[in-house]
Each structure stands twice: as structure tokens, then as C-alpha cells.
Coordinates of C-alpha atoms in Angstrom, one line a residue:
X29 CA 48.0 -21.1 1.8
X30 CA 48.0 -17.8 -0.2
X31 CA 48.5 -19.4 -3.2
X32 CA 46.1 -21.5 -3.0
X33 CA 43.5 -18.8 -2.1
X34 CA 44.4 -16.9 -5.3
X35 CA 43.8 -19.9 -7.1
X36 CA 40.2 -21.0 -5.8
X37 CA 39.5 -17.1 -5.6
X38 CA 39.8 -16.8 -9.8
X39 CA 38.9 -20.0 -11.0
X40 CA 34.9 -18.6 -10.6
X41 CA 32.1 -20.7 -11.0
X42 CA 31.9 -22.5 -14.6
X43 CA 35.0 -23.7 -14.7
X44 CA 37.7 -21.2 -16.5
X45 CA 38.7 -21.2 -20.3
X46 CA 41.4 -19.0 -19.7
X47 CA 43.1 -17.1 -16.9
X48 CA 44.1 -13.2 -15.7
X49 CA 48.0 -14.5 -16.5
X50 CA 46.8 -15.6 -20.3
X51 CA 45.0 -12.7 -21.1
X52 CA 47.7 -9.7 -19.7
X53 CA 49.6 -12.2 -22.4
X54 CA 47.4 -11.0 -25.1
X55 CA 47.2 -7.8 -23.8
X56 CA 51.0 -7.9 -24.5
X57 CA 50.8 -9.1 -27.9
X58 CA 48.0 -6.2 -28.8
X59 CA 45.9 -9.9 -29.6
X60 CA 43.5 -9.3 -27.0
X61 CA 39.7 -8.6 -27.6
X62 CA 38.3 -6.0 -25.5
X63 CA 34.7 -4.8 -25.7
X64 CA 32.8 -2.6 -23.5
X65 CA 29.6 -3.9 -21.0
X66 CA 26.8 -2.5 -23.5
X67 CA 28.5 -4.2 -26.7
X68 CA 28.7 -7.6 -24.6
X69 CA 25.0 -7.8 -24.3
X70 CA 24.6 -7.3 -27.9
X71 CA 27.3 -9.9 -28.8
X72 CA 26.2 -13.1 -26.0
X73 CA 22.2 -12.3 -27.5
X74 CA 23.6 -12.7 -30.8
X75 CA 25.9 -15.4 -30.6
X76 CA 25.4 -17.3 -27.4
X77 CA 27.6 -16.7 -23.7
X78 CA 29.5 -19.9 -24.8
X79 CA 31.3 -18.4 -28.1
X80 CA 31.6 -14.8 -26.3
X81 CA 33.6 -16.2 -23.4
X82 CA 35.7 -17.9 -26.2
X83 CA 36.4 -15.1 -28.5
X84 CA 35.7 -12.0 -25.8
X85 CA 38.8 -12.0 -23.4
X86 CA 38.0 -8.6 -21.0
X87 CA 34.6 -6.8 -20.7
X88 CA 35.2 -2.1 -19.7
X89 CA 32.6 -1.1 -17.0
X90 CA 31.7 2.6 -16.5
X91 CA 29.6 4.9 -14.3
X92 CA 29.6 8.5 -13.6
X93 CA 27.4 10.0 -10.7
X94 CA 27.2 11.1 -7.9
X95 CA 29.4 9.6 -4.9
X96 CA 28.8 11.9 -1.7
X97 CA 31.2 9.4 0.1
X98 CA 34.5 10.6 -1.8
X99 CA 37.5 12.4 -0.4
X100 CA 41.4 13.2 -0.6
X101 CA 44.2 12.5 1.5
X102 CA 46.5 15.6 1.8
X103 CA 50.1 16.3 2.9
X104 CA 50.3 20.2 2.4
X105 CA 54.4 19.5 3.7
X106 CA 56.6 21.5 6.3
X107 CA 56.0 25.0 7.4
X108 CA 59.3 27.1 8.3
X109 CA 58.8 27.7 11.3
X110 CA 56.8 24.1 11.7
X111 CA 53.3 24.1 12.4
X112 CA 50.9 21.6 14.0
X113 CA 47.5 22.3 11.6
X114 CA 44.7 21.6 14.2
X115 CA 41.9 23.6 12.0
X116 CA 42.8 23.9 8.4
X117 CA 40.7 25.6 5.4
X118 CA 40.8 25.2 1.8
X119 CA 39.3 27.9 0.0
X120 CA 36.9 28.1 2.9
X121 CA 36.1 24.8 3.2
X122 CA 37.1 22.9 6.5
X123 CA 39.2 20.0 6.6
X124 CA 39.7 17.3 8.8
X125 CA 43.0 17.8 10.6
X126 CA 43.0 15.0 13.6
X127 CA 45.6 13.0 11.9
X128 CA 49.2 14.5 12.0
X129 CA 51.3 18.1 12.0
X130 CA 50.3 19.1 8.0
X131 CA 47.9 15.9 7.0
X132 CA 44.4 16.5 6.4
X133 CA 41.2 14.5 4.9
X134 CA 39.2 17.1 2.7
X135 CA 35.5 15.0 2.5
X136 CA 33.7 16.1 -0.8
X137 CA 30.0 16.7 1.0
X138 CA 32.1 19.7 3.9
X139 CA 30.2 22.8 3.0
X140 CA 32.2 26.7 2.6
X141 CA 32.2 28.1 5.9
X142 CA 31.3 31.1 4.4
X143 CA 27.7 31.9 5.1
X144 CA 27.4 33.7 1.8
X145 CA 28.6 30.6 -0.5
X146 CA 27.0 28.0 1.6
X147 CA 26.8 25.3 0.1
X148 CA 27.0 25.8 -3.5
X149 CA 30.9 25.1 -3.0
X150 CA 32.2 22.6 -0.9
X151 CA 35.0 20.1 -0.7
X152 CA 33.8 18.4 -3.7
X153 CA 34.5 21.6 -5.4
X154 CA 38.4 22.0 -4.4
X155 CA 38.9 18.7 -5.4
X156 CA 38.4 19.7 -8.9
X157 CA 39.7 22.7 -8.6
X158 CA 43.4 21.2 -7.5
X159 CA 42.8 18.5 -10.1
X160 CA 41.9 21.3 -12.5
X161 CA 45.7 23.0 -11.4
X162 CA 43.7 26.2 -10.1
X163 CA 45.4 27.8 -6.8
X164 CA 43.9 27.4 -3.8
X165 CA 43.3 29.5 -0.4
X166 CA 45.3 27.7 2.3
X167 CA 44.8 28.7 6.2
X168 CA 45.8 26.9 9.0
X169 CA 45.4 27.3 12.6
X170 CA 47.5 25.5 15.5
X171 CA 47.7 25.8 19.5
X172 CA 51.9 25.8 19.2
X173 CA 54.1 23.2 20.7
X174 CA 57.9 23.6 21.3
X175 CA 58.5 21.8 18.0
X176 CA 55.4 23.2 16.6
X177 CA 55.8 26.9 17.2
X178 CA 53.9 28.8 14.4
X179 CA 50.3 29.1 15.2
X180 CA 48.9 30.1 12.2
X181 CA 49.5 29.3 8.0
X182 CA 48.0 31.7 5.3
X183 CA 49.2 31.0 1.9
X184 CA 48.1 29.1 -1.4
X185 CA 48.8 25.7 -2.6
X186 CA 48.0 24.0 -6.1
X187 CA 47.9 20.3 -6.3
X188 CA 51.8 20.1 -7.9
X189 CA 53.3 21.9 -4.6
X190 CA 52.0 19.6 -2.0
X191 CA 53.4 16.0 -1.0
X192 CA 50.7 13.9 -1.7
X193 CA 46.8 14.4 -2.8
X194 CA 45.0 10.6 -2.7
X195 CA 41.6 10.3 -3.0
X196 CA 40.5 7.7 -0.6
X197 CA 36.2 7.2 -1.3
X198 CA 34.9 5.2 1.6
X199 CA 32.2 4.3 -0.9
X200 CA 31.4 4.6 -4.3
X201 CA 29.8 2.5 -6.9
X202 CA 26.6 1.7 -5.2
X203 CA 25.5 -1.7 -7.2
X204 CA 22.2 -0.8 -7.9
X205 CA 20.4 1.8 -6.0
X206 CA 16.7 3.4 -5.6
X207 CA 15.1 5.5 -8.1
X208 CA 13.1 8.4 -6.1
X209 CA 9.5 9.9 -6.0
X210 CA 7.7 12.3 -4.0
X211 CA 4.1 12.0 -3.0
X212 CA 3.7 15.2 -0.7
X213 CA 2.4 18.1 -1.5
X214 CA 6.2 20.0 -1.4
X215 CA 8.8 19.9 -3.1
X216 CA 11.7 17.9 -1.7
X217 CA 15.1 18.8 -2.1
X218 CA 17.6 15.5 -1.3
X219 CA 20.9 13.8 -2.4
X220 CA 18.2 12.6 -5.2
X221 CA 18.2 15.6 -6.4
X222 CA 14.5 18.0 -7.0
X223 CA 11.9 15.8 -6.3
X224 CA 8.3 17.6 -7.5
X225 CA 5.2 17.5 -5.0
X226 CA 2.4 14.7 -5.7
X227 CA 4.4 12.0 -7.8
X228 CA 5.8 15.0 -10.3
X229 CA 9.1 13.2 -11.4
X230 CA 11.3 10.2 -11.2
X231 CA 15.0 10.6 -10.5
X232 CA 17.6 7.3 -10.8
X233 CA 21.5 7.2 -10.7
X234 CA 22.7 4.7 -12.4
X235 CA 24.4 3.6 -15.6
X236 CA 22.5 0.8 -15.9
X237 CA 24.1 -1.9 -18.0
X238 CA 27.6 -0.6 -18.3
X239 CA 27.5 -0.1 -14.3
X240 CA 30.8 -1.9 -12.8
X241 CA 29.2 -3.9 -9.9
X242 CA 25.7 -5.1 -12.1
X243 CA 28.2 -6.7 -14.7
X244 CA 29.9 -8.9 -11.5
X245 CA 27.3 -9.3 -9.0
X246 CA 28.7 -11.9 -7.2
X247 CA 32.3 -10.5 -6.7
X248 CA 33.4 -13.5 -8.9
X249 CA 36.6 -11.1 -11.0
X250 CA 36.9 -8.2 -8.7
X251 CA 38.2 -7.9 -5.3
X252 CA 40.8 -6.2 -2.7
X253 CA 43.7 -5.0 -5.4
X254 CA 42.2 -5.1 -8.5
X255 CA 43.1 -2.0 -11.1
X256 CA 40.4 0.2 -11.6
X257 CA 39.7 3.6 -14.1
X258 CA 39.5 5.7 -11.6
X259 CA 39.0 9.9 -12.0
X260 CA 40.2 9.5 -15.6
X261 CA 43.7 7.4 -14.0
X262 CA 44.7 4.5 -12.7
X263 CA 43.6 3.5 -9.2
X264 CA 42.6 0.4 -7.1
X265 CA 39.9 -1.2 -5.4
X266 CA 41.1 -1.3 -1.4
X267 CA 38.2 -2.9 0.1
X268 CA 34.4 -3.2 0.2
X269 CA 33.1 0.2 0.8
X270 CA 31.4 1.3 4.0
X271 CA 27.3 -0.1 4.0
X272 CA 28.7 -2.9 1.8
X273 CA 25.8 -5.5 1.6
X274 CA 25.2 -8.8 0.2
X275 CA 21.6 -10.5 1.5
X276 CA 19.6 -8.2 -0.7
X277 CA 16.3 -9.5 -3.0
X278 CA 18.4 -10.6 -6.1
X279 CA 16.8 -10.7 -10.0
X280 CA 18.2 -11.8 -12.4
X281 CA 21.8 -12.5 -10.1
X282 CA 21.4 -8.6 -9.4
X283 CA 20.1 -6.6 -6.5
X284 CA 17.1 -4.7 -6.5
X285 CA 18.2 -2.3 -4.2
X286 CA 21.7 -0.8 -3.1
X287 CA 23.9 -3.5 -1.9
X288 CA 27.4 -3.9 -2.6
X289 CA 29.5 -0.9 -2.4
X290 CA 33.7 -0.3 -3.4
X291 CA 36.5 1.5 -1.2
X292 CA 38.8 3.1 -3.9
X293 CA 42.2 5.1 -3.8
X294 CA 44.2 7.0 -6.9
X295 CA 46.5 9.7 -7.4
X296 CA 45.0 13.1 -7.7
X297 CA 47.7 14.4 -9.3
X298 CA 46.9 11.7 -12.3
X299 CA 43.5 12.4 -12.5
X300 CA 41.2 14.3 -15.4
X301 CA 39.1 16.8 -14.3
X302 CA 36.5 15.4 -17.2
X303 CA 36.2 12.5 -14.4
X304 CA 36.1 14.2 -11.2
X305 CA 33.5 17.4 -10.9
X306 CA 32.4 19.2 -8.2
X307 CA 28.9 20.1 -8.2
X308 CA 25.8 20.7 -5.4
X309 CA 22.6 19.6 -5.0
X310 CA 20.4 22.3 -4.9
X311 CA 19.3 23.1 -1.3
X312 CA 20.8 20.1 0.0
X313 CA 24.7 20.5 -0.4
X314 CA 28.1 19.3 -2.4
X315 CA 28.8 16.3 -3.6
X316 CA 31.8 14.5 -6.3
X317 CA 31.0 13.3 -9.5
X318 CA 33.6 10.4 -10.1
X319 CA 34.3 8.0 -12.8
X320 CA 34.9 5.0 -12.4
X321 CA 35.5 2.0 -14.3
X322 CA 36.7 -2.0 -13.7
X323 CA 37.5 -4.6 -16.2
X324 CA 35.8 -7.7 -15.9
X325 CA 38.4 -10.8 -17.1
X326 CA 36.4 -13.2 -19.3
X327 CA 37.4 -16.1 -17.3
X328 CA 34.1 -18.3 -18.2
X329 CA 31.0 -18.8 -20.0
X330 CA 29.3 -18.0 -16.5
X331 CA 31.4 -14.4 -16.3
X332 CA 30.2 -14.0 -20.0
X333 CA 26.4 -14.4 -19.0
X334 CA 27.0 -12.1 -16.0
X335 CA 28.4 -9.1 -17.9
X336 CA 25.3 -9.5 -20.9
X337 CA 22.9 -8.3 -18.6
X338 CA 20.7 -5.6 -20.2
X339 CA 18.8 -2.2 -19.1
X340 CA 15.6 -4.6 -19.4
X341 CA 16.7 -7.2 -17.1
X342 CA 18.3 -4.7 -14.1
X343 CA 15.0 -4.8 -12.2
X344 CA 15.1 -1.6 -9.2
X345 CA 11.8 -0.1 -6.9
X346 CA 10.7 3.4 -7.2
X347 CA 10.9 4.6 -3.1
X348 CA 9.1 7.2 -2.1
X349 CA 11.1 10.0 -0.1
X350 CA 8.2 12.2 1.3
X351 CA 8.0 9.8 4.2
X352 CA 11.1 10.9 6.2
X353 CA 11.9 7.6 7.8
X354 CA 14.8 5.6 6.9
X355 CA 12.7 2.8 5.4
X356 CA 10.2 4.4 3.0
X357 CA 7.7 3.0 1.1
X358 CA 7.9 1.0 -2.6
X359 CA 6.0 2.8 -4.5
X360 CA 6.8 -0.2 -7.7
X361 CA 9.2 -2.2 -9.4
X362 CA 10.4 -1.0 -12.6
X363 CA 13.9 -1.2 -14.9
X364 CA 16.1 0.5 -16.9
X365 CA 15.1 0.6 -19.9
X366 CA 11.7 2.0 -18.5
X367 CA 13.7 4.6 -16.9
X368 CA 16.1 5.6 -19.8
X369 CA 12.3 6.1 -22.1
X370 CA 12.1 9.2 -20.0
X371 CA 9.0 8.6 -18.7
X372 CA 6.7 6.0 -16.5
X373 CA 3.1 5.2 -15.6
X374 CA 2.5 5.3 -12.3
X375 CA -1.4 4.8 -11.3
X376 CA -2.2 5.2 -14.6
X377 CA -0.3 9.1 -14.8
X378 CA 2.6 9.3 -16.8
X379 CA 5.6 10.8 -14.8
X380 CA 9.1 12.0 -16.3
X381 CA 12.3 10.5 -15.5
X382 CA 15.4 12.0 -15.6
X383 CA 18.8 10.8 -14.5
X384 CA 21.4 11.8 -12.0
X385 CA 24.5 9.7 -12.9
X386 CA 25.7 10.5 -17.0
X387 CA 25.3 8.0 -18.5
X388 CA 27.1 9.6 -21.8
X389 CA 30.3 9.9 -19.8
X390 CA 29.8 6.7 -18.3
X391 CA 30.4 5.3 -21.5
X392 CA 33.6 7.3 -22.1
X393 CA 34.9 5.9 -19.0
X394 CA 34.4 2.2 -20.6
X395 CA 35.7 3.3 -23.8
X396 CA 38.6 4.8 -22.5
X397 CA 39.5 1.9 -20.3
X398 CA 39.2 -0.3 -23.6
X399 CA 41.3 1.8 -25.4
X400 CA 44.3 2.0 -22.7
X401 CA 43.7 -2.4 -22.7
X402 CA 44.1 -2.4 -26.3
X403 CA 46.9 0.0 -26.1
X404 CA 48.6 -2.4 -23.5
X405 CA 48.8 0.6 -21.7
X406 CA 46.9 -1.0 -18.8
X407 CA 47.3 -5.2 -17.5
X408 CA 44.4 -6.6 -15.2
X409 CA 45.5 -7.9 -11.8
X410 CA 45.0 -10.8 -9.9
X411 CA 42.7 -9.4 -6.3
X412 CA 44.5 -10.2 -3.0
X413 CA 41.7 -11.2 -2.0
X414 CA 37.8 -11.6 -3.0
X415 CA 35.2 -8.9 -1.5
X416 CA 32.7 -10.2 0.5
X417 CA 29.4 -12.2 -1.5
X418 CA 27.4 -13.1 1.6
X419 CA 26.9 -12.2 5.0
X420 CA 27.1 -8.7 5.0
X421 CA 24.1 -6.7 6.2
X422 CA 23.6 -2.6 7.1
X423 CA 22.6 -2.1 10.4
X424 CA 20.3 0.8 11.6
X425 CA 22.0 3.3 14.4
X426 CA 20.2 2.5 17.5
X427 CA 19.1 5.4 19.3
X428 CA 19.1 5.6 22.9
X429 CA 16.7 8.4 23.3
X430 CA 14.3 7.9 21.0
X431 CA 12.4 10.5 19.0
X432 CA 9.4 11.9 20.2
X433 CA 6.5 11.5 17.6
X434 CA 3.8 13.6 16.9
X435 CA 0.9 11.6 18.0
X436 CA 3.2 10.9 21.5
X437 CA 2.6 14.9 22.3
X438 CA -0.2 16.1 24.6
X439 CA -2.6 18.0 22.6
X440 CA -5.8 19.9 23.5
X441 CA -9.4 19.0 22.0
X442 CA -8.9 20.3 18.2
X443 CA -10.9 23.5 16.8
X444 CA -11.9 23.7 13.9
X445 CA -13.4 26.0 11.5
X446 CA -15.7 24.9 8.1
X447 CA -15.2 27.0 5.1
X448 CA -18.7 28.6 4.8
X449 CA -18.4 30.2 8.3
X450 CA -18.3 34.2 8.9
X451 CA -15.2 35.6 8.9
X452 CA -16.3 37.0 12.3
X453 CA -17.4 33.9 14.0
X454 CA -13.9 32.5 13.1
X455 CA -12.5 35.3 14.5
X456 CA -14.7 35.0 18.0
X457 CA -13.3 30.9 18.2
X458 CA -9.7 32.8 18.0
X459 CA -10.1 34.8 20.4
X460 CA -12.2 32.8 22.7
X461 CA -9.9 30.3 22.6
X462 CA -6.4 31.9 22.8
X463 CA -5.1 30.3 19.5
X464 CA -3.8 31.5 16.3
X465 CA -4.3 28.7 14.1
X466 CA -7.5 27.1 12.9
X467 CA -7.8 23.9 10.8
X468 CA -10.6 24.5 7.8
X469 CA -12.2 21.0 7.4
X470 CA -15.0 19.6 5.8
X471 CA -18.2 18.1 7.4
X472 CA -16.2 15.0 7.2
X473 CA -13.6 16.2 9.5
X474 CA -10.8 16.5 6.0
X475 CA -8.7 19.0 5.7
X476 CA -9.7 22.2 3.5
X477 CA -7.0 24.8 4.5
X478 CA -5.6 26.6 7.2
X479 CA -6.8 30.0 8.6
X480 CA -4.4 32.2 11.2
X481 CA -5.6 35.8 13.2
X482 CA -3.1 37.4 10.5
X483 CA -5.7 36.2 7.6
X484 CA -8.4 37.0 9.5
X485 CA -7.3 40.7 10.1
X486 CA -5.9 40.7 6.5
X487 CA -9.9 39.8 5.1
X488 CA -11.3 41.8 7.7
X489 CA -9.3 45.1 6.0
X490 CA -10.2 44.1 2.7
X491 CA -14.5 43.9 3.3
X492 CA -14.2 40.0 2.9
X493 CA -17.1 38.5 4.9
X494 CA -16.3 34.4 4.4
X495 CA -13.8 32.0 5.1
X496 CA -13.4 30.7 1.9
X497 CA -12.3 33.8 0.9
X498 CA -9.0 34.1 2.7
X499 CA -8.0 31.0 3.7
X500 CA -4.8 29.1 3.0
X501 CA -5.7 25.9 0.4
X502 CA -2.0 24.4 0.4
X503 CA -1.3 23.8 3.8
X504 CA 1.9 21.7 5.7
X505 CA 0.5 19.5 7.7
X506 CA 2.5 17.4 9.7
X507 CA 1.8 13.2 10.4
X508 CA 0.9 11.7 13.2
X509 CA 3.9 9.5 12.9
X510 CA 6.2 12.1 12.4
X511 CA 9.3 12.9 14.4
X512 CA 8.8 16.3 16.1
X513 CA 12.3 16.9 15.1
X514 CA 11.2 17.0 11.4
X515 CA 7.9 19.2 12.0
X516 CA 10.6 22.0 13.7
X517 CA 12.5 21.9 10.2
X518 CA 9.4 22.0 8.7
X519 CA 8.5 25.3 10.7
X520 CA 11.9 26.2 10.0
X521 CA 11.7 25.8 6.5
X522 CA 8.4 27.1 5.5
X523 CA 8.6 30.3 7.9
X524 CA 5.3 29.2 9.5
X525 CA 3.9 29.1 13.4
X526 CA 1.8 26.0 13.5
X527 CA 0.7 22.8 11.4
X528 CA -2.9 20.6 11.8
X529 CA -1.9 16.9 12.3
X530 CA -3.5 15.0 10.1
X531 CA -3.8 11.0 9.7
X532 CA -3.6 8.5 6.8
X533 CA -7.2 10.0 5.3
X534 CA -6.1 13.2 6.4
X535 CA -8.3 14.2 9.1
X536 CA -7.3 16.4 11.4
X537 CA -6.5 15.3 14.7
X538 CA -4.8 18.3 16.2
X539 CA -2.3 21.3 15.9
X540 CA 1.3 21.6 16.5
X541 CA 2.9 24.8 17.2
X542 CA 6.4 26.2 16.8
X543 CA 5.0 26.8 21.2
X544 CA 4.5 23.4 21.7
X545 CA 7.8 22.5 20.4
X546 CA 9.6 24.7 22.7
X547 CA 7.8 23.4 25.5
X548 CA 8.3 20.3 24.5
X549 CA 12.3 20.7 24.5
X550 CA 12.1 22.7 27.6
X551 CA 10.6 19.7 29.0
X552 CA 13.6 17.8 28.0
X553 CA 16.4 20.2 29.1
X554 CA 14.6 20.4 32.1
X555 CA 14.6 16.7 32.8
X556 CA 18.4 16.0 31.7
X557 CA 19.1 18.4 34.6
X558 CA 17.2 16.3 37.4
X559 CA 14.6 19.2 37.3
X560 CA 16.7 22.7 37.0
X561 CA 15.3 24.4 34.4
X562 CA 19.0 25.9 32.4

């Protein structure tokens, strides 16, 4: 039954010309003919997918970006006396001991506990450090057992003292994946990287036509088992990764959106710290650059075809991230040869691009993997079993206590100032009102700016007489369909009181206040405790 699995798993649609078996052959006899994804497109668009999956035997893959779903098994080995490690820290950076006496999972996104770092260094960070052979800060706390005794570790590892160091990444590899924009008025700060306010740049991660998962769409070569580049050594594909999907819009046999995703393990102590870097996104927090590369076996003219596809044909939509829900808005299609021009038009403004993933070091991953085939340093392997093609879909987390929106809050008849009004008039609606913000519309009902009793005081002391004078132009509004959760970070964030809601033309409807938010939770604690206030 196995065996015959294998078979009907390789023989991919086309009908084979030659198999894994006859190629680790020519591997073997240094006969095999290795290129890498970018000079396959060249070669098919020259000479036809027929004659490259005749002469072509094994196509190198590559990407380098960033994989926030990356981590390392650890076994630091026995204490003397033994200790159970229930809270362990690696140069200040927690990791996950719930699994046995000295095991722990280090996950590349775990901020420094220290306040001070923060999160420019994080577990992604002492991942390259060990890799690097730097030493690193271990501590250890236990509760003590009668076989566990010691209750507390401080001492210093590097990555040749301990056990074992495997990187297990859930997921890594997206195949395809958005390309961001930002249409507030902020700037945004996200796993995308900087995104400029009012459609001010373009950010993508991808390597495009050399990436691993766009060269075998369907899963036809690759599956559980196969031998992978992985963090500049050899590692191995152990399942589809977590958010693994397969019903995706396709173009051109790809998806247009993130969709299949990889589950790989290596040795850390194998690795090259030119494949595996720690960096941080700024204001958002760590995350693991990996390399990573697969061979594609040449099995067919159809395999050929799949792994010719070019930056023009890889088709991906521009998503807009200044709406905070977790499906945002297309903003177009566009590819990658668009995005590697640097720039795009995008209603009729030309916006930069720049890329997250390297794509530079993407290619030395593919190279290097060619070279070690050519070597015969490194024979493909027939998968266990195939990943999964079809059926697979993400599903949303249901939440059983919904958010409360914006426009789901009780709010009080709106007042609003217009910018041509007396400074002392605006103060007398203040006061008469018991408020400190006021809204600065138009004679439409649009939002101008923002005025508060500090501005008013502040113009008052310096002989101003009008409100156009002193009030705020860039204001942070909040949406109607908003989560009141995100208008508190918002508050948070900007180190302001209050924000006018605003709708899709951006008339105001109303205020929200850092006030109304407490109530508001309050409310809710009040509630939970059958009407004790806590």
C-alpha cells in the first residue's frame, strides 16, 4: 500500500521522463544538470518546456525574509544538583519551558523582558547569536521536587555545550503573500514593516520567481520528508505549516494571496549565520530572517512549465492595512516585476516599492543549493508523503464576546465648532457644555481639525482671537466601525484624551473619550460580576 502511494505520489501529472532514483544517479556521476528557478524561465522561453524537462534534470529555489513563525528546540542538559526549569531566560528573553526538566522552545517573535531593550532584541536575536557561537545568559527558575532539588540556574551556554538546538518553524515559506499600503493619515508600524500615511509606500516580501512554493504550486515534487536548504544546512520539510491553504483565487497555477505554507526542522548547530538573522521590526517587534531553499526534480514537461514562471506572470493584490480588520480592503492587483521597478501607479500617483524579503540572498540560497547538487554533496528524496493540494482553508477565531464597535456606543448630540468662530465663543460652548474636545467642521458637517480647552488657553495667552488660529489640522479620528479596543491603543499611542468619529465622507458623527472608554469597561466588569462593581 505504501509503495504504491510513493509511486502515484511522484509520477505528477504529464507523465514522467525520468524519476527522483534516475536523477540522484546523475547526481552521482557529477552528469546531472542543475539550474536555478530564474535561469529556468529564461531556458523553457527560449527553448520550449518540452526540451528543458529533457536536458534540465533539478530546478534550486530560494527565499530570504522574514518568517515570524520560526523557533528552536533546546535541551540545555542536566544541572548538578538537577533542576526542573519552569521559567527559563535567554539573554533576557523568555522561553517556553512546559515541556520537560531542561527542554525549552525559544519562539523568534518573544520580546527581552527587559523594559529598556524591549523589543529591539528578542528570540529571533539569540538564535543568531548561538548560531553565530556568541555566549549566552542562561537563568532558570524551578519550584523544587525531591528529584528536582535546585531551584534556580544562572550560568552561560553557547550552542556547542548544549544537547540539542533544532529549529522547528511552524511556518515559513508563505507561497505568495500581500504586498501592503496605508491609506490613513498615520503612519503604521506592522510585521510589513513602515507603512507611510495616505498611500506613501508599497512594501512586498517575496522572492518572486525563485520563491520555493511559486515554482510547485500544486505540491506535485515536494512533500512530508523532502531535503530542504535550510539556514545555510541541510533540513527537511515535516509537514504543511500552520494556516496551510489551498482553495485560494489561482493565476497562472499560482495564488494571489498567501496560501500554502511549510513546517521545517534543521540542526542549529549546522546552520550559517549568513542564513539565519535576527532582526525587529521597528515599533512592532522581533522576527527571523531564514533561508530557505527546495529542489524541484524535473520529473515532466508539466514540472518544467511550473518552475518557468516569471516575476510578470506571479499576479498578488496590494491590501490596505489602515483598516484594522482582519480582512482589509484590495486596493489592486499588480506583479512582480511591477514591484521589483521600485515604483507603481496607484490612482494615477506614483508610489515607491521596496522589499522586505532579500532577494540578493535569495539567490545565494539557490545557488548554493546548485552548487552542493553539482558537488553531489546533497541527493533529492523521495516525500513520505504529498502535502495537502485541496481542501485546506484558514478559519477565523470565533469570538464569543464580541467587540464593541464605535458606532454600538451611546453618544450625546455632537458639538461642534466652525473655523471662523471666536476663540471666546468656542471657549463659552466648552464650558457650557462640560467638554474638552470640540470637532472643527465645515458648513458641510467635514472635518477641519480638532480644538481642546488646553488650545484654547494656549491662544488665549498668546492674543490669538480665531479658531483657525490654534486649532489642530491633523487630527485621529476614529471610525464608526471601529473596535473600541483599537481607539484605546489609539489614545494610548498618540498620548491624546479624545477622538471625533467620523464616517466614510468623514463627517463627524460624535466624540469618543479616553472617559467614555473607561465607562464603557466599567460597564463590562461590572456586568461579569452579576452587578458588583470590583
Amino acid at each position: 500500500m505504501h509503495l504504491f502511494l510513493l509511486i502515484l505520489f511522484i509520477k505528477a501529472p504529464g507523465g514522467n521522463l525520468k524519476t527522483i532514483q534516475e536523477i540522484n544517479q546523475k547526481i552521482k556521476n557529477g552528469d546531472a544538470v542543475v539550474v536555478t528557478a530564474d535561469e529556468m524561465t529564461s531556458i523553457v522561453a527560449q527553448n520550449g518546456a518540452k526540451k528543458a524537462a529533457e536536458e534540465i534534470d533539478v530546478v534550486t529555489t530560494g527565499t530570504f525574509g522574514a518568517m515570524c513563525s520560526s523557533g528552536a528546540f533546546l535541551n540545555f542538559g542536566h544541572s548538578d544538583p538537577p533542576i526542573k526549569m519552569t521559567k527559563t531566560f535567554l539573554n533576557g528573553v523568555e522561553a517556553y519551558s512546559g515541556l520537560a526538566s531542561v527542554d525549552a522552545y525559544l519562539g523568534a517573535t518573544q520580546p527581552s523582558q527587559n523594559p529598556e531593550i524591549g523589543l529591539h532584541y528578542g528570540g529571533s536575536h539569540v538564535i543568531e547569536d548561538l548560531i553565530r557561537g556568541k555566549e549566552v545568559e542562561l537563568i532558570a527558575d524551578a519550584y523544587g521536587t525531591d528529584c528536582y532539588p535546585l531551584k534556580r540556574v544562572e550560568t552561560s551556554i553557547t550552542l556547542d555545550k548544549i544537547n540539542q538546538a533544532t529549529m522547528i518553524n511552524p511556518r515559513n515559506c508563505y507561497q505568495n503573500y500581500a504586498v501592503a499600503i496605508n491609506s490613513t493619515d498615520e503612519t503604521l508600524y506592522t510585521y510589513m514593516g513602515t507603512l507611510l500615511p495616505k498611500f506613501g509606500n508599497v512594501t512586498y516580501s517575496s522572492a518572486g520567481t525563485l520563491s520555493p512554493l511559486i515554482n510547485d504550486p500544486y505540491f506535485n515534487t515536494i512533500g512530508m520528508g523532502t531535503k530542504i536548504f535550510l539556514g545555510g544546512a541541510e533540513g527537511y520539510i515535516i509537514s504543511e505549516g500552520t494556516q496551510h491553504a489551498t482553495e485560494n483565487e489561482r493565476r497562472n497555477g499560482v495564488p494571489v494571496s498567501a496560501s500554502g505554507t511549510l513546517m521545517l526542522q534543521g540542526d542549529m548547530k549546522k546552520m550559517n549565520p549568513e542564513y539565519i538573522r535576527g532582526a525587529t521590526m521597528p515599533k512592532y517587534g522581533p522576527t527571523l530572517y531564514v533561508g530557505a531553499g527546495i529542489p524541484i526534480p524535473i520529473l515532466n514537461e508539466d514540472v518544467a512549465t511550473r518552475t518557468a514562471i516569471s516575476d510578470e506572470e506571479i499576479i498578488c493584490k496590494i491590501i490596505d492595512y489602515g483598516v484594522p480588520r482582519r480582512s482589509r480592503p484590495v486596493i489592486r492587483e499588480t506583479n512582480y516585476k511591477e514591484l521589483k521597478t521600485g515604483k507603481i501607479e496607484i490612482d494615477g500617483i506614483e508610489v515607491p516599492t521596496s522589499p522586505l524579503s532579500s532577494y540578493k540572498r535569495a539567490k545565494m540560497v539557490a545557488v548554493e543549493l546548485k552548487e552542493w547538487i553539482e558537488k553531489g554533496d546533497f541527493l533529492l528524496t523521495n516525500p513520505v508523503r504529498p502535502l495537502s493540494s485541496k481542501g485546506n482553508s484558514v478559519k477565523p477565531l470565533e469570538i464569543s464576546k464580541p467587540s464593541v464597535l464605535v458606532k454600538n456606543i451611546e453618544s450625546k448630540p455632537v458639538i461642534m465648532a466652525y473655523p471662523g468662530e471666536k476663540i471666546n465663543d468656542v471657549a463659552k460652548k466648552l464650558v457650557d457644555n462640560n467638554i474638552n474636545h470640540l470637532p472643527v467642521v465645515d458648513n458641510d458637517g467635514k472635518l477641519k481639525g480638532i480644538v481642546t480647552s488646553w488650545d484654547i488657553a494656549d491662544g488665549v495667552a498668546k492674543g490669538k482671537s480665531k479658531l483657525d488660529e490654534l486649532m489642530t489640522r491633523k487630527v485621529v479620528i476614529a471610525r464608526e466601525d471601529e473596535s473600541v479596543d483599537i481607539i484605546a491603543r489609539r489614545i494610548d499611542k498618540h498620548n491624546i484624551s479624545g477622538l471625533p468619529i467620523v464616517d466614510k465622507e468623514n463627517i463627524v458623527k460624535g466624540m469618543i473619550t479616553a472617559e467614555d472608554i473607561s465607562r464603557l469597561i466599567g460597564e463590562n466588569l461590572k456586568d461579569e460580576n452579576g452587578g458588583e462593581s470590583i
